[in-house]
Amino acid sequence: MVTKKVIDSLYKLCKDRPESPDELDIALLFEDVADTHALELDEGHLTINSLPPNSPFHKIALKRIHGIINFEEEIAIVLHSSIIFLKKKEAKVNVHIRQTKASFMDMIRSKLHNPEKETDENS
């Protein structure tokens, strides 16, 4: 089971993209999940046909992949702000999307642009 702690460690482990897509362990995908998810590799893109064509994760540029990690029951494809988990034994896909935290400056800008309106309840 993949926990929040494991997900956070995946983002840290795969913080940067490799120099070249050739450094990715693409063979891992084709050993374990290629048939189940009808994966295709062409022209620098990985297509996951177990996802609908209108999904933003259906076709991914290899240069956007930070890492491919093997787990007991699934394979993780780590991107900058999301992780795609492909189940090994069934055509199920789970996607984790990283939520970015607002910086201190973002919070100040938000307050300046959207000041809370105080209402007078006695009116």
PDB file of C-alpha atoms in Angstrom:
ATOM      1  CA  MET A   1       0.000   0.000   0.000  1.00  0.00           C
ATOM      2  CA  VAL A   2       1.331   3.403  -0.956  1.00  0.00           C
ATOM      3  CA  THR A   3       1.095   5.910   1.877  1.00  0.00           C
ATOM      4  CA  LYS A   4       1.508   9.688   1.961  1.00  0.00           C
ATOM      5  CA  LYS A   5       4.991   9.185   3.387  1.00  0.00           C
ATOM      6  CA  VAL A   6       5.942   6.954   0.431  1.00  0.00           C
ATOM      7  CA  ILE A   7       4.493   9.471  -2.038  1.00  0.00           C
ATOM      8  CA  ASP A   8       6.465  12.309  -0.437  1.00  0.00           C
ATOM      9  CA  SER A   9       9.647  10.232  -0.607  1.00  0.00           C
ATOM     10  CA  LEU A  10       9.004   9.514  -4.313  1.00  0.00           C
ATOM     11  CA  TYR A  11       8.823  13.235  -5.058  1.00  0.00           C
ATOM     12  CA  LYS A  12      12.097  13.756  -3.168  1.00  0.00           C
ATOM     13  CA  LEU A  13      13.805  10.758  -4.770  1.00  0.00           C
ATOM     14  CA  CYS A  14      12.799  11.844  -8.275  1.00  0.00           C
ATOM     15  CA  LYS A  15      13.148  15.584  -7.729  1.00  0.00           C
ATOM     16  CA  ASP A  16      14.971  16.184 -11.019  1.00  0.00           C
ATOM     17  CA  ARG A  17      14.482  14.750 -14.466  1.00  0.00           C
ATOM     18  CA  PRO A  18      17.287  12.594 -15.817  1.00  0.00           C
ATOM     19  CA  GLU A  19      19.678  14.161 -18.336  1.00  0.00           C
ATOM     20  CA  SER A  20      18.106  12.039 -21.056  1.00  0.00           C
ATOM     21  CA  PRO A  21      15.002   9.812 -21.324  1.00  0.00           C
ATOM     22  CA  ASP A  22      17.454   6.987 -22.104  1.00  0.00           C
ATOM     23  CA  GLU A  23      18.352   6.970 -18.391  1.00  0.00           C
ATOM     24  CA  LEU A  24      14.779   6.006 -17.411  1.00  0.00           C
ATOM     25  CA  ASP A  25      14.059   2.373 -16.575  1.00  0.00           C
ATOM     26  CA  ILE A  26      11.504   2.022 -19.381  1.00  0.00           C
ATOM     27  CA  ALA A  27      12.143  -1.718 -19.550  1.00  0.00           C
ATOM     28  CA  LEU A  28      10.476  -1.984 -16.139  1.00  0.00           C
ATOM     29  CA  LEU A  29       7.206  -0.796 -17.683  1.00  0.00           C
ATOM     30  CA  PHE A  30       7.343  -3.316 -20.473  1.00  0.00           C
ATOM     31  CA  GLU A  31       8.253  -6.201 -18.153  1.00  0.00           C
ATOM     32  CA  ASP A  32       5.325  -5.752 -15.792  1.00  0.00           C
ATOM     33  CA  VAL A  33       2.505  -3.579 -17.126  1.00  0.00           C
ATOM     34  CA  ALA A  34       2.813  -3.156 -20.917  1.00  0.00           C
ATOM     35  CA  ASP A  35       0.176  -5.756 -21.784  1.00  0.00           C
ATOM     36  CA  THR A  36      -2.199  -4.913 -18.937  1.00  0.00           C
ATOM     37  CA  HIS A  37      -2.264  -1.200 -19.781  1.00  0.00           C
ATOM     38  CA  ALA A  38      -1.633  -1.503 -23.544  1.00  0.00           C
ATOM     39  CA  LEU A  39       1.419   0.757 -23.345  1.00  0.00           C
ATOM     40  CA  GLU A  40       2.912   2.205 -26.506  1.00  0.00           C
ATOM     41  CA  LEU A  41       6.250   3.925 -26.903  1.00  0.00           C
ATOM     42  CA  ASP A  42       6.740   6.130 -29.950  1.00  0.00           C
ATOM     43  CA  GLU A  43       8.385   9.396 -30.964  1.00  0.00           C
ATOM     44  CA  GLY A  44       9.455  10.319 -27.442  1.00  0.00           C
ATOM     45  CA  HIS A  45       6.032   9.688 -25.878  1.00  0.00           C
ATOM     46  CA  LEU A  46       4.578   7.015 -23.624  1.00  0.00           C
ATOM     47  CA  THR A  47       0.905   6.278 -24.306  1.00  0.00           C
ATOM     48  CA  ILE A  48      -1.165   4.583 -21.587  1.00  0.00           C
ATOM     49  CA  ASN A  49      -4.131   3.114 -23.444  1.00  0.00           C
ATOM     50  CA  SER A  50      -5.868   1.977 -20.250  1.00  0.00           C
ATOM     51  CA  LEU A  51      -6.678   5.670 -19.754  1.00  0.00           C
ATOM     52  CA  PRO A  52      -9.206   7.475 -21.951  1.00  0.00           C
ATOM     53  CA  PRO A  53      -7.709   9.572 -24.782  1.00  0.00           C
ATOM     54  CA  ASN A  54      -9.048  12.778 -23.225  1.00  0.00           C
ATOM     55  CA  SER A  55      -7.092  12.195 -20.001  1.00  0.00           C
ATOM     56  CA  PRO A  56      -4.070  14.476 -19.545  1.00  0.00           C
ATOM     57  CA  PHE A  57      -2.113  11.364 -18.514  1.00  0.00           C
ATOM     58  CA  HIS A  58      -3.000   9.319 -21.614  1.00  0.00           C
ATOM     59  CA  LYS A  59       0.086  10.448 -23.560  1.00  0.00           C
ATOM     60  CA  ILE A  60       3.186  11.645 -21.717  1.00  0.00           C
ATOM     61  CA  ALA A  61       6.399  13.040 -23.171  1.00  0.00           C
ATOM     62  CA  LEU A  62       9.332  10.933 -21.968  1.00  0.00           C
ATOM     63  CA  LYS A  63      11.294  14.095 -21.232  1.00  0.00           C
ATOM     64  CA  ARG A  64       8.650  14.971 -18.585  1.00  0.00           C
ATOM     65  CA  ILE A  65       9.147  11.722 -16.623  1.00  0.00           C
ATOM     66  CA  HIS A  66      11.374  12.060 -13.558  1.00  0.00           C
ATOM     67  CA  GLY A  67      11.486   8.377 -12.650  1.00  0.00           C
ATOM     68  CA  ILE A  68       9.924   4.929 -12.927  1.00  0.00           C
ATOM     69  CA  ILE A  69       9.751   3.026  -9.650  1.00  0.00           C
ATOM     70  CA  ASN A  70       8.777  -0.597  -9.056  1.00  0.00           C
ATOM     71  CA  PHE A  71       6.486  -1.600  -6.184  1.00  0.00           C
ATOM     72  CA  GLU A  72       5.154  -5.016  -5.300  1.00  0.00           C
ATOM     73  CA  GLU A  73       1.721  -4.521  -6.871  1.00  0.00           C
ATOM     74  CA  GLU A  74       2.226  -1.465  -9.094  1.00  0.00           C
ATOM     75  CA  ILE A  75       4.637   0.675 -11.071  1.00  0.00           C
ATOM     76  CA  ALA A  76       4.951   4.400 -10.338  1.00  0.00           C
ATOM     77  CA  ILE A  77       5.676   6.927 -13.084  1.00  0.00           C
ATOM     78  CA  VAL A  78       6.887  10.062 -11.303  1.00  0.00           C
ATOM     79  CA  LEU A  79       6.347  13.436 -12.964  1.00  0.00           C
ATOM     80  CA  HIS A  80       7.077  16.908 -11.555  1.00  0.00           C
ATOM     81  CA  SER A  81       3.727  17.414  -9.830  1.00  0.00           C
ATOM     82  CA  SER A  82       2.026  14.048 -10.128  1.00  0.00           C
ATOM     83  CA  ILE A  83       2.603  10.317  -9.875  1.00  0.00           C
ATOM     84  CA  ILE A  84       0.823   7.753 -12.042  1.00  0.00           C
ATOM     85  CA  PHE A  85       0.416   4.356 -10.387  1.00  0.00           C
ATOM     86  CA  LEU A  86      -0.208   1.484 -12.831  1.00  0.00           C
ATOM     87  CA  LYS A  87      -1.505  -1.726 -11.246  1.00  0.00           C
ATOM     88  CA  LYS A  88       0.421  -4.812 -12.392  1.00  0.00           C
ATOM     89  CA  LYS A  89      -2.403  -7.366 -12.408  1.00  0.00           C
ATOM     90  CA  GLU A  90      -5.300  -5.237 -13.621  1.00  0.00           C
ATOM     91  CA  ALA A  91      -5.834  -2.226 -15.871  1.00  0.00           C
ATOM     92  CA  LYS A  92      -6.439   0.175 -12.983  1.00  0.00           C
ATOM     93  CA  VAL A  93      -4.635   3.493 -12.737  1.00  0.00           C
ATOM     94  CA  ASN A  94      -4.353   5.826  -9.759  1.00  0.00           C
ATOM     95  CA  VAL A  95      -2.955   9.333 -10.053  1.00  0.00           C
ATOM     96  CA  HIS A  96      -1.624  11.433  -7.206  1.00  0.00           C
ATOM     97  CA  ILE A  97      -1.516  15.167  -7.888  1.00  0.00           C
ATOM     98  CA  ARG A  98       0.746  17.184  -5.613  1.00  0.00           C
ATOM     99  CA  GLN A  99      -0.911  20.174  -4.003  1.00  0.00           C
ATOM    100  CA  THR A 100       1.335  23.202  -3.872  1.00  0.00           C
ATOM    101  CA  LYS A 101       1.332  25.214  -0.691  1.00  0.00           C
ATOM    102  CA  ALA A 102       0.793  28.945  -0.919  1.00  0.00           C
ATOM    103  CA  SER A 103       3.901  30.948  -0.138  1.00  0.00           C
ATOM    104  CA  PHE A 104       3.886  33.816   2.318  1.00  0.00           C
ATOM    105  CA  MET A 105       3.818  36.297  -0.582  1.00  0.00           C
ATOM    106  CA  ASP A 106       0.896  34.430  -2.199  1.00  0.00           C
ATOM    107  CA  MET A 107      -1.091  34.761   1.023  1.00  0.00           C
ATOM    108  CA  ILE A 108      -0.374  38.502   1.218  1.00  0.00           C
ATOM    109  CA  ARG A 109      -1.383  38.998  -2.435  1.00  0.00           C
ATOM    110  CA  SER A 110      -4.573  37.071  -1.827  1.00  0.00           C
ATOM    111  CA  LYS A 111      -5.500  39.272   1.129  1.00  0.00           C
ATOM    112  CA  LEU A 112      -4.759  42.446  -0.839  1.00  0.00           C
ATOM    113  CA  HIS A 113      -6.819  41.393  -3.857  1.00  0.00           C
ATOM    114  CA  ASN A 114      -9.701  39.828  -1.940  1.00  0.00           C
ATOM    115  CA  PRO A 115     -10.112  41.738   1.325  1.00  0.00           C
ATOM    116  CA  GLU A 116     -12.732  40.291   3.610  1.00  0.00           C
ATOM    117  CA  LYS A 117     -15.785  42.510   3.650  1.00  0.00           C
ATOM    118  CA  GLU A 118     -17.075  43.255   7.063  1.00  0.00           C
ATOM    119  CA  THR A 119     -20.808  43.598   7.275  1.00  0.00           C
ATOM    120  CA  ASP A 120     -22.676  45.565   9.871  1.00  0.00           C
ATOM    121  CA  GLU A 121     -25.240  43.243  11.374  1.00  0.00           C
ATOM    122  CA  ASN A 122     -27.190  46.118  12.905  1.00  0.00           C
ATOM    123  CA  SER A 123     -28.180  47.659   9.584  1.00  0.00           C
TER     124      SER A 123
END
